[in-house]
XYZ file of C-alpha atoms in Angstrom:
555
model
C 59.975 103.203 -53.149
C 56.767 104.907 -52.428
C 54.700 101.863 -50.887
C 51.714 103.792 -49.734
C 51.109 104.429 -53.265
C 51.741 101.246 -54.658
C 49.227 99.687 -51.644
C 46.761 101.358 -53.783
C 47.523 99.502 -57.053
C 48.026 96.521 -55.878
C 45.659 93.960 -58.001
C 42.229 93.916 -56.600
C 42.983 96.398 -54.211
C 40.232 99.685 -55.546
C 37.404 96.627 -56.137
C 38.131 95.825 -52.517
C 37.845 99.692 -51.347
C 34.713 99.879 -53.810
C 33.006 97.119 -52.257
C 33.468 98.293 -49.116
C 31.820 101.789 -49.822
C 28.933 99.956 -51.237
C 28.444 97.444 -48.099
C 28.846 100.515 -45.241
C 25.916 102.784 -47.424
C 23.590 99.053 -47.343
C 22.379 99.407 -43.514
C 21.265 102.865 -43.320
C 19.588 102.262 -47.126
C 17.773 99.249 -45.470
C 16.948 101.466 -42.111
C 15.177 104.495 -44.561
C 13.382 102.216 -46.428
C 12.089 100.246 -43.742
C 11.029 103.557 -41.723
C 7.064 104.300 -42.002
C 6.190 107.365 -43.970
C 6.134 110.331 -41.686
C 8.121 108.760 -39.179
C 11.957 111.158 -37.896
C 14.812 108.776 -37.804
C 15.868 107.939 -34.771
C 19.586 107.951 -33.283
C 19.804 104.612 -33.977
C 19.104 104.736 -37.831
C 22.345 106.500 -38.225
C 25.240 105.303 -40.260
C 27.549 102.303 -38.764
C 30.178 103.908 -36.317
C 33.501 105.029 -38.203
C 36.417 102.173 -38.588
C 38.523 101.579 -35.062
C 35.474 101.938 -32.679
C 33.271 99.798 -31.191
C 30.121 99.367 -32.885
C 28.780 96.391 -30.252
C 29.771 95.473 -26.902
C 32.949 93.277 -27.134
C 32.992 93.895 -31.091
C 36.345 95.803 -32.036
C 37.072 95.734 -35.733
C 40.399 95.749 -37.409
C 41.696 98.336 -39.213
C 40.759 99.365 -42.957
C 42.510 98.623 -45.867
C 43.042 101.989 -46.914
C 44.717 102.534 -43.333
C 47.095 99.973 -43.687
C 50.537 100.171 -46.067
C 51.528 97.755 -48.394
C 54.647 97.386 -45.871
C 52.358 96.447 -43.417
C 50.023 94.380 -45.827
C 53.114 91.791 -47.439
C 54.871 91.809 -43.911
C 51.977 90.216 -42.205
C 51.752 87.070 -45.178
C 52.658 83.964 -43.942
C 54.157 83.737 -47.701
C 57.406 84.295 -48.594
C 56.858 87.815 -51.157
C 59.403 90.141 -52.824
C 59.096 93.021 -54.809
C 61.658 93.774 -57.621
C 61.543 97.062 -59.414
C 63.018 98.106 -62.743
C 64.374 96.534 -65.601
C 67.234 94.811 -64.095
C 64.846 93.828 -61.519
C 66.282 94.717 -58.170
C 65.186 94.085 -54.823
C 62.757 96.914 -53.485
C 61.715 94.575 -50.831
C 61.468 91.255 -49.034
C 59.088 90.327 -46.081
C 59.266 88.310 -43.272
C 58.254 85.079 -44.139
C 60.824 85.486 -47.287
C 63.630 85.931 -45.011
C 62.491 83.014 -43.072
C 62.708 80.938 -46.129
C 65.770 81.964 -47.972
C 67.860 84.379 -46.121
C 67.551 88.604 -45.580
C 68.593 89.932 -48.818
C 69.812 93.287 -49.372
C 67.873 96.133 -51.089
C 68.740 97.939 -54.479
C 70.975 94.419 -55.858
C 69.738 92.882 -58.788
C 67.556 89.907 -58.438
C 69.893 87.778 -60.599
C 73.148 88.412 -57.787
C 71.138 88.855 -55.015
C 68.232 85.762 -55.248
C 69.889 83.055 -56.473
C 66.572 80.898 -55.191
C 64.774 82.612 -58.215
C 67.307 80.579 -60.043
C 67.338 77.380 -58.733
C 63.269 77.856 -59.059
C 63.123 78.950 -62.709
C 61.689 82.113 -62.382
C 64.321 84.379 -63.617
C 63.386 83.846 -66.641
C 60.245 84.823 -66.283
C 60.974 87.807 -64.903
C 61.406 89.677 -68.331
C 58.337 87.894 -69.919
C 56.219 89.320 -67.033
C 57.198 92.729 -67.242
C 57.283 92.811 -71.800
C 53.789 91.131 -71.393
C 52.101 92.815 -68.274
C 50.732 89.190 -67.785
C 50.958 87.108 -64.879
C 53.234 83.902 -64.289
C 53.756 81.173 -62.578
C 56.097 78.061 -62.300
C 54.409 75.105 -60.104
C 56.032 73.017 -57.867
C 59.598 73.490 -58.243
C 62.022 71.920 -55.672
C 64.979 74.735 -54.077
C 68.371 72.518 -52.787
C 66.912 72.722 -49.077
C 64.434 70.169 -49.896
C 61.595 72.429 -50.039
C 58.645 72.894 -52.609
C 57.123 76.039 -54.201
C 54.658 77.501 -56.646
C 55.686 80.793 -57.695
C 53.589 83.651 -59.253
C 55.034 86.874 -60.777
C 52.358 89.377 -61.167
C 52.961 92.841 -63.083
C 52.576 95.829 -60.765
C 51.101 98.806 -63.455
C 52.794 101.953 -64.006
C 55.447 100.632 -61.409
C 57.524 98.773 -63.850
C 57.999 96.085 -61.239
C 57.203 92.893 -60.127
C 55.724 91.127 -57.173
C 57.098 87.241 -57.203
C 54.675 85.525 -54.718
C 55.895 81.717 -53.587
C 53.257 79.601 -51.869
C 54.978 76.495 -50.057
C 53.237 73.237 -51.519
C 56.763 71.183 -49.851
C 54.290 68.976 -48.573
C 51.231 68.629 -51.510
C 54.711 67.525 -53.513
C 56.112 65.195 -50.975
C 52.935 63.439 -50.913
C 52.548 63.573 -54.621
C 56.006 61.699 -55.152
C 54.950 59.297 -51.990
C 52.255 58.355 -54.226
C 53.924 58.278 -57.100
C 56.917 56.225 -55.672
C 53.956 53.595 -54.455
C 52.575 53.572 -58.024
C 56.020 52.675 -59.319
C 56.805 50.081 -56.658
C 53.061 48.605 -57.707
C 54.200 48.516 -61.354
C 56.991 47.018 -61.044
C 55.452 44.245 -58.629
C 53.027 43.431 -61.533
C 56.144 43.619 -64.116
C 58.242 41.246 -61.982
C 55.373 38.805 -61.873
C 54.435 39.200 -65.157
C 57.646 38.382 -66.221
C 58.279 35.657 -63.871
C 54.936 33.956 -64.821
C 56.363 34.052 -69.107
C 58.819 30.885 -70.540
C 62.504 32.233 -69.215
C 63.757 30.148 -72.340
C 61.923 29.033 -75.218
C 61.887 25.786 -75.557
C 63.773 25.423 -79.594
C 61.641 22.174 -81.658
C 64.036 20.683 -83.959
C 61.912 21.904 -86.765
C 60.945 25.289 -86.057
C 63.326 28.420 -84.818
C 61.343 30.704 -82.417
C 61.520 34.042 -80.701
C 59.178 35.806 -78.444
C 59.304 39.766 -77.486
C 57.301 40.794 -74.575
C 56.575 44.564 -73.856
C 54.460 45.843 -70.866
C 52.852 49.672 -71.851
C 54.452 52.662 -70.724
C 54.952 53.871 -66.685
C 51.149 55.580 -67.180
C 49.480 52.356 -68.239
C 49.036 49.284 -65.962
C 50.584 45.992 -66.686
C 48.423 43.692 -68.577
C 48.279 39.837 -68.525
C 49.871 39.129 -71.894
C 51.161 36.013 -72.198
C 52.900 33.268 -74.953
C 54.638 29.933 -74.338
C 55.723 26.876 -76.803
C 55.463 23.540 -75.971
C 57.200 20.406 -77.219
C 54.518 17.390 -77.159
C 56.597 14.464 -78.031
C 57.636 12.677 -81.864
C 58.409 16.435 -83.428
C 55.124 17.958 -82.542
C 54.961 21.427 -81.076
C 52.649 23.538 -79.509
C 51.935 27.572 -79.871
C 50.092 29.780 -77.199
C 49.462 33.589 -77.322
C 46.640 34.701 -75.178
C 45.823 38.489 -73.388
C 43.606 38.577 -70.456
C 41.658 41.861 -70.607
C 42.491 43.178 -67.000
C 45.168 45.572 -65.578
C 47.847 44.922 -62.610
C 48.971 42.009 -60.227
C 45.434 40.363 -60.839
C 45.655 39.910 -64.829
C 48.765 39.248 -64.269
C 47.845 36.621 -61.417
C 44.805 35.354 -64.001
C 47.269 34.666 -66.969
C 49.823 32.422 -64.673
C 47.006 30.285 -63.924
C 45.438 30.166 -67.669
C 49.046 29.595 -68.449
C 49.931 26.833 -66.527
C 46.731 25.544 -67.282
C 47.526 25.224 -71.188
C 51.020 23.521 -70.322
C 48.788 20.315 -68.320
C 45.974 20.029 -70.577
C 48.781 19.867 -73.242
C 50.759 17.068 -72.039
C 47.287 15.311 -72.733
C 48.061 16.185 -76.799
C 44.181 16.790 -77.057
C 43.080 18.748 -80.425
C 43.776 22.022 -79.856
C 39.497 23.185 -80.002
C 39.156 20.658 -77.032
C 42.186 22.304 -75.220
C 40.554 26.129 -75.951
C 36.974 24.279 -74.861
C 38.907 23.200 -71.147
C 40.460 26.771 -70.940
C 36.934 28.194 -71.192
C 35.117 26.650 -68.210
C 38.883 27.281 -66.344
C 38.547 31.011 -66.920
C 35.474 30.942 -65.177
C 35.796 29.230 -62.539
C 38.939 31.558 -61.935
C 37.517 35.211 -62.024
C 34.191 35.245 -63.638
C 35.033 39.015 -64.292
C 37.856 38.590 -66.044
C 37.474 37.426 -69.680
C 40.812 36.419 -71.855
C 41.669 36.109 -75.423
C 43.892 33.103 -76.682
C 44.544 30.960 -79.825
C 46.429 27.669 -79.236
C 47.939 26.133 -82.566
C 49.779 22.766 -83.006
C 52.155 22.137 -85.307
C 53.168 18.674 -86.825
C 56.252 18.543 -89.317
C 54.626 15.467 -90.806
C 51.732 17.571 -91.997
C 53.390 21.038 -92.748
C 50.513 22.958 -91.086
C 49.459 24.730 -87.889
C 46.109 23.334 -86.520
C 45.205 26.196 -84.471
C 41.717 27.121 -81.962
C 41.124 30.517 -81.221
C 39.236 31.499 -78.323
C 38.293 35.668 -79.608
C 42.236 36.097 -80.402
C 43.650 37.897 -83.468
C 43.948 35.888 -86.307
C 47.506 33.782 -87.390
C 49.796 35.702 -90.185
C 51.932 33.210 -92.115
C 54.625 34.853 -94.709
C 55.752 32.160 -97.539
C 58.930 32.387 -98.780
C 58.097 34.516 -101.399
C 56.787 37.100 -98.928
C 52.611 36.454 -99.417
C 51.372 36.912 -96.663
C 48.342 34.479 -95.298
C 46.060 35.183 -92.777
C 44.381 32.341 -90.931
C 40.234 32.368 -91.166
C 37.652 31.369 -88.834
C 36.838 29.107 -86.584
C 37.001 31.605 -84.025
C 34.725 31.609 -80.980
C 34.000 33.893 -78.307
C 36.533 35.286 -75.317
C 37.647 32.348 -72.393
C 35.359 32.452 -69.394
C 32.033 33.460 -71.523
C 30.725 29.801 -71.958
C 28.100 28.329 -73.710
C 30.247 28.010 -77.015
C 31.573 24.757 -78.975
C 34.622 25.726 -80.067
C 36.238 23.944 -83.388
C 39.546 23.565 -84.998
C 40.954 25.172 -88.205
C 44.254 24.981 -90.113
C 46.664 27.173 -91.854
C 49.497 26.122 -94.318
C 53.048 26.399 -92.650
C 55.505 24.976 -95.428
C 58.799 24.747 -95.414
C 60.153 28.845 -95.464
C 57.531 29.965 -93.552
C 57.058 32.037 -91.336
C 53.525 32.470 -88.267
C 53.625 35.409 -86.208
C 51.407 34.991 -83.307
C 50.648 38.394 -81.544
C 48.222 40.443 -78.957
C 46.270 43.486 -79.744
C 48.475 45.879 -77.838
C 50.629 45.490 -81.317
C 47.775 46.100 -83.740
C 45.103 48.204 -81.804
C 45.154 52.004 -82.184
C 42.330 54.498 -80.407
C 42.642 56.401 -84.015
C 41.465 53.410 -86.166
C 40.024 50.593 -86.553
C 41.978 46.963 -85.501
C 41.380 45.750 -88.890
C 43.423 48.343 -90.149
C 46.324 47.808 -87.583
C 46.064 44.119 -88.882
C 46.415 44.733 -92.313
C 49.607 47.298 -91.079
C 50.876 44.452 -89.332
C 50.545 42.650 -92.579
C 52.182 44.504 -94.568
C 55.764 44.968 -92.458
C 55.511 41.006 -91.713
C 55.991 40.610 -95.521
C 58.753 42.391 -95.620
C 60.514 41.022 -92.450
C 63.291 38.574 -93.243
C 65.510 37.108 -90.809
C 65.932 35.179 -87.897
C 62.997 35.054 -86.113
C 64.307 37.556 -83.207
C 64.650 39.914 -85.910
C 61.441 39.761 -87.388
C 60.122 40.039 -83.815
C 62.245 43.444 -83.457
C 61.377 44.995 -86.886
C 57.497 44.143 -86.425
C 57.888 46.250 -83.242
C 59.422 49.183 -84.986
C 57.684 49.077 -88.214
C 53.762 49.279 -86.023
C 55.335 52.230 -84.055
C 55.859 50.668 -80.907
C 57.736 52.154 -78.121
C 58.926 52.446 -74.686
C 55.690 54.940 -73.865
C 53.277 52.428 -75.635
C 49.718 52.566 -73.701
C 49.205 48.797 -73.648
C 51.086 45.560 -73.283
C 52.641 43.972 -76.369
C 53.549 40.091 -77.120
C 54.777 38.860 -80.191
C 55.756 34.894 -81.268
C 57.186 34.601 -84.694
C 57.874 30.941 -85.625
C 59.985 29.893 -88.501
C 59.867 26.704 -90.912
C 62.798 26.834 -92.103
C 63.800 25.449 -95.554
C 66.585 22.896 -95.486
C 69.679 22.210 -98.068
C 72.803 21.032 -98.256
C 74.186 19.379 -95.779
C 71.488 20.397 -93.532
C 68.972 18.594 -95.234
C 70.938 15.320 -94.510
C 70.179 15.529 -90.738
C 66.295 15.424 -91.281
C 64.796 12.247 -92.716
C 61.552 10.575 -92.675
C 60.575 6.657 -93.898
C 57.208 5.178 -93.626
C 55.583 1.726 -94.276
C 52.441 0.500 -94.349
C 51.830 -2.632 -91.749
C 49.877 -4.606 -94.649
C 48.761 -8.314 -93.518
C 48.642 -10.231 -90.213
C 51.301 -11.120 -87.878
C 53.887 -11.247 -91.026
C 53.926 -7.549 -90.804
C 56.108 -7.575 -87.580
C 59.353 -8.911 -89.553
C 58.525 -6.844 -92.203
C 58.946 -3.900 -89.829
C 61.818 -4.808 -87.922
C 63.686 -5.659 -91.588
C 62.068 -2.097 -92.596
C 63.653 -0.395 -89.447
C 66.740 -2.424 -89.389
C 67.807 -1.184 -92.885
C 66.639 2.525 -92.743
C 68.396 3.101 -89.258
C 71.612 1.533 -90.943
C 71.110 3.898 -93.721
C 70.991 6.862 -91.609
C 74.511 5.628 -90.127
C 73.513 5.385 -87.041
C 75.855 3.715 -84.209
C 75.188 -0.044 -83.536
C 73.855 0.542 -80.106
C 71.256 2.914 -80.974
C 69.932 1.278 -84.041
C 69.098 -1.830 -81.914
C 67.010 -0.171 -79.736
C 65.483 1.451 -82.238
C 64.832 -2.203 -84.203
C 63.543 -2.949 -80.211
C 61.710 -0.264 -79.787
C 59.731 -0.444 -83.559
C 59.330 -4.306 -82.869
C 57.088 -3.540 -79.677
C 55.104 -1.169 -80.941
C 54.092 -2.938 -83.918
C 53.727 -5.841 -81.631
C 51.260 -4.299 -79.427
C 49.464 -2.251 -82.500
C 48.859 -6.054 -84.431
C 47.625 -7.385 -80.977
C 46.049 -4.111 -79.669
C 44.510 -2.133 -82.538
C 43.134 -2.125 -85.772
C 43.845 -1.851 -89.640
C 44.881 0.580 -91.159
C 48.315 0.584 -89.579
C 51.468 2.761 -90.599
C 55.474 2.398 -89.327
C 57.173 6.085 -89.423
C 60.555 6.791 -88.971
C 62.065 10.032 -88.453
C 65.447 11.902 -87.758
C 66.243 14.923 -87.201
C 70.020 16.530 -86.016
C 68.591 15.875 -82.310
C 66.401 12.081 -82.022
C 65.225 9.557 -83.376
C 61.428 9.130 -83.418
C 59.445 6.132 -84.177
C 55.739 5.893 -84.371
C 52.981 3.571 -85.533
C 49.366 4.471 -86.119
C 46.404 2.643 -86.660
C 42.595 2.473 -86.594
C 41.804 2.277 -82.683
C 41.303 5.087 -79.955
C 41.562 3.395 -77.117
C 44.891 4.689 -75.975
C 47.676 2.018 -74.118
C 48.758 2.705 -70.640
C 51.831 1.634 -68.691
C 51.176 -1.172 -66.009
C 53.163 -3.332 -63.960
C 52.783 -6.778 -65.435
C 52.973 -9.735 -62.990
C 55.497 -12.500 -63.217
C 53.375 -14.752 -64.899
C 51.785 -12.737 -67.040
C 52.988 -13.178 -70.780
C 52.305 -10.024 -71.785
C 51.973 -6.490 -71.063
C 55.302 -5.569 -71.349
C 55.472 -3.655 -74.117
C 54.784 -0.417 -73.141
C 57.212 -1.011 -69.845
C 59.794 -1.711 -72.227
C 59.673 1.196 -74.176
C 59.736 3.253 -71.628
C 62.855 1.967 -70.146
C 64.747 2.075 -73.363
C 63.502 4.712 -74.982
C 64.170 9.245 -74.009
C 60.563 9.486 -73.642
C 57.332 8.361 -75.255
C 53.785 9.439 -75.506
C 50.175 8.444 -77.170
C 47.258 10.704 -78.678
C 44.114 10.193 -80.790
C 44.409 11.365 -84.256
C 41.903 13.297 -85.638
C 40.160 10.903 -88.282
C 39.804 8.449 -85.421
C 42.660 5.910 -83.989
C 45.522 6.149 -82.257
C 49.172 6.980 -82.296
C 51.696 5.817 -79.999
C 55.270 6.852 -80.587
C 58.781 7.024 -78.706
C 62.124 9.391 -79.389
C 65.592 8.508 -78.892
C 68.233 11.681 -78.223
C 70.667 11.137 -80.640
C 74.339 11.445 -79.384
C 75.874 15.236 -79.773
C-alpha cells in the first residue's frame, strides 16, 4: 500500500497544498507593492525562508504537509482510524489510537474476521454502500460491549477503492445524554405517580348509574398534564360528575389539579347548584396559581329528574347517546376558563333517561394540531353512537376509535356514565312513592299511614320499616313546624337503601343541635341522625328546602 501517494488524495488534502502556495506568494506581493517606484528591493523584501528554518528568533515551524506521509499523518490522531482496501475490505492499516481502543489487528484480513468492533458498531454494512456510492457515511453514537461510545464516518478514498472508517469517541457526550435522559424519565414518572395518586383509586358506583373512567398521560416526549375526573355520591340517590384539565405541564399541573380536586369534593358535600360550585372553583384557581388557568364542567345528576344539571367552566361540551344511538350534545351555558374571574357563571341541563349514556372527556381525546376541535368533537360523536356496552367498554372503544395511543402527545381522561334501563326482576329493586303533605297538622298521620303501608309493600323486614315510619314521622314533623306549603313525602328504594325525603317551600336549611333537657323540642334532627345511615339538606332550585335521610338496606 503506497501511502505517500494516497497522503496526496486524501480529502481536502491539494486545497490545503493550494492554499498554502497562495498564502507564502502574499508577503513578498504586499512587500513589491508597497515599495516606492524606483526604489531596489532590499534583502529583506525577499520571499519567507524555506519550510524547517527559522524565520524569527525562537520561531521554528513544523514541517509541511507535503513532507509528511499519510503514515505519519493518521498515526499522530488522537482518533482511533483504519484503512480497509478492496472489495472484501481488508485491513491496510490501523493507527495508534485504534489499537489503543480495540486491540492491534493484523494486516491483509478482511474487516468482517478481523474487526469485529465494526460489527458490534453497525458499520459493516456500510462498508459496501460507501464504496458502490463514493459517498460518505456515518453511524452516530453507537455503544461497543466495553461501555464505550462512538460516531463513525466511512469516507471513500478515489481511485483507491478503499475506505477510511474514522471513529470519534463521544463515550462521554452519550453518557451525559442518557444522565439526562434517565433524569427526564425519573421526572415523568414523579409527575405520573402523583398524577395518579391525586385521581379516585375506585369509583365510587351510585345505585343508579354504572361508571368507568380511563385516564391516559401523553407519550414519554410530552409532559404530564393535570387531567383530572372524580364522582361523587351527595346523599338520597344524587350524584355528582367532575372532568376538568388544567392547562400546565409536570408536577405543578399536576400539584394544581389535586388542589382544584379536592376542592370540588368540599364544596360538594355543601350540595350547592352546580354554577355556584364552578363560581367557588373560579376565585380558588386564582388564588392558587394565577398563571395557571383550568378547564372543568361539574354536572349533577338526580334519578328523580332523569337529567344532568351540569356548569361548565370553558370545558368541552357533555355527549349523551339514547338508547337508540342519537347522540346529544349539551349547549351553552358555558363561561370562561377557572382562575380568569369576573364571570357569573349559570347552570344548564341535558336529558339523561333511562338507556343513556354521558361521556364526559378532556381535549387531549378530541384535539388534533391537523384540524379543528370541532371536528375532533363531532369524530368523537360519531364512535360514541356506536359504542355499546358496559361503560368500561365504551371508555376503551372511544379510545381506539379517536386514534389514541401509547405515543399520544397530550393527556387523555374519559368518564362515560350509564342510565341504565331496568326490567324484569331488576326493575323490582327500584321503587319510588310520593305524597303530597296537603292540610295542617293532620298531614303527619297521613304520612306515617302513607309510609307505613308502602314500606310493607316493598317487603321490607319489621325492624327497618319502623325506622323508616320513625324516620318519615320526624321529618314531616319538623317540615309542618319548620317550613312552608307546598310540602311533598318521597319514598324511594333501590337494591342498596332506603331513602326518604320531604320538601317544601322554605330555604332556611335545619341544623343538628344539642337540645337541653327541658327543652321540648329540637330533637328531630338528633334523632334522625342516630337512626338513620346518613342524612343531608340542600336548597332546591325553585326556592325551599329538602331534607332527606337513607337507610342501607341489608345485603
Amino acid at each position: 500500500m503506497n501511502f505517500t501517494r494516497w497522503s496526496a488524495r486524501l480529502p481536502g488534502t491539494q486545497r490545503r497544498a493550494a492554499a498554502r502556495d497562495d498564502r507564502s506568494s502574499v508577503p513578498a506581493a504586499r512587500a513589491e507593492y508597497a515599495r516606492p517606484e524606483g526604489t531596489p528591493a532590499q534583502p529583506d523584501d525577499a520571499a519567507p525562508a524555506p519550510s524547517g528554518t527559522a524565520t524569527a528568533e525562537g520561531l521554528h515551524p513544523g514541517p509541511a504537509l507535503d513532507d509528511l506521509s499519510a503514515r505519519e499523518i493518521l498515526g499522530r490522531l488522537p482518533a482511533p482510524v483504519a484503512l480497509l482496501h478492496g472489495p472484501d475490505h481488508r485491513v491496510a492499516y490501523v493507527n495508534d489510537a485504534y489499537e489503543a481502543a480495540f486491540g492491534p489487528r493484523p494486516s491483509g484480513v478482511p474487516a468482517a474476521e478481523a474487526m469485529p468492533e465494526l460489527d458490534r458498531l453497525s458499520v459493516l454494512p456500510l462498508l459496501d454502500q460507501v464504496l458502490r456510492s463514493g459517498t460518505p457515511r456515518t453511524v452516530k453514537s453507537r455503544r461497543t460491549t466495553e461501555g464505550g461510545s462512538y460516531t463513525v464516518t466511512c469516507t471513500p478514498i478515489a481511485g483507491e477503492d478503499g475506505v477510511l472508517v474514522y471513529a470519534a469517541d463521544v463515550t462521554d457526550h452519550a453518557e451525559a445524554a442518557e444522565r439526562l435522559r434517565t433524569s427526564e424519565r425519573r421526572h415523568r414518572e414523579t409527575a405520573v405517580t402523583l398524577q395518579r395518586s391525586l385521581l379516585p383509586q375506585e369509583l365510587e358506583q351510585p345505585d343508579d348509574l354504572r361508571i368507568a373512567a380511563t385516564y391516559q398521560p401523553g407519550g414519554t416526549d410530552a409532559a404530564v398534564g393535570g387531567d383530572w375526573y372524580d364522582v361523587i355520591t351527595l346523599g338520597a340517590g344524587r350524584t355528582a360528575l367532575v372532568i376538568g384539565d388544567v392547562m400546565g405541564r409536570g408536577v405543578r399541573a399536576a400539584a394544581v389539579m389535586g388542589q382544584l380536586r379536592t376542592a370540588v369534593r368540599a364544596y360538594a358535600r355543601l350540595d350547592l347548584p352546580p354554577h355556584e360550585v364552578i363560581q367557588l372553583l373560579d376565585v380558588l384557581a386564582a388564588e392558587i396559581d394565577a398563571s395557571q388557568i383550568a378547564t372543568c364542567v361539574y354536572a349533577v345528576h338526580d334519578p328523580n329528574e332523569g337529567q344532568l344539571v351540569y356548569a361548565s367552566a370553558g370545558h368541552l361540551p357533555i355527549l349523551v347517546r339514547d338508547e337508540d344511538g342519537t347522540v346529544h350534545r349539551a349547549a351553552d351555558p358555558t363561561g370562561p376558563p377557572l382562575g380568569t374571574g369576573g364571570w357569573v357563571h349559570t347552570s344548564g341541563t341535558i336529558a339523561l333517561p333511562p338507556g343513556s349514556t354521558a361521556v364526559l372527556y378532556t381535549d387531549g381525546l378530541v384535539e388534533r394540531r391537523s384540524e379543528d376541535i370541532d371536528e375532533g368533537v363531532a369524530s368523537l360523536a360519531r364512535a360514541l353512537s356506536g359504542a355499546k356496552g358496559s361503560p368500561q367498554v365504551v371508555c376503551d372503544r372511544l379510545i381506539r376509535s379517536l386514534g389514541v395511543t401509547a405515543e399520544h402527545d397530550d393527556d387523555v381522561a374519559v368518564l362515560v356514565v350509564q342510565h341504565p334501563a331496568r326490567t324484569g326482576a331488576d326493575a323490582e329493586l327500584f321503587h319510588n312513592a310520593a305524597l303530597d303533605l296537603l292540610g295542617g297538622i293532620e298531614a303527619a298521620p297521613r304520612a306515617r299511614a302513607f309510609a307505613t303501608g308502602v314500606l310493607s309493600s316493598w317487603r321490607f323486614p319489621v325492624e327497618l320499616r319502623d325506622l323508616g315510619v320513625l324516620a318519615t314521622s320526624e321529618l314531616v314533623a319538623n317540615s309542618l313546624q319548620h317550613g312552608t306549603p307546598p310540602m311533598r313525602l318521597g319514598l324511594r328504594r333501590t337494591d342498596r337503601r332506603l331513602i326518604i325525603e320531604v320538601t317544601d317551600g322554605d330555604d332556611h336549611l335545619p341544623r343538628r343541635r344539642q337540645a337541653e333537657p327541658a327543652d321540648e323540642a329540637g330533637r328531630g334532627i338528633s334523632i334522625i341522625a342516630s337512626i338513620a345511615t346518613s342524612w343531608g339538606s340542600r336548597r332546591t332550585p325553585g326556592g325551599g328546602k329538602a331534607v332527606w335521610c337513607e337507610f342501607a338496606l341489608p345485603q
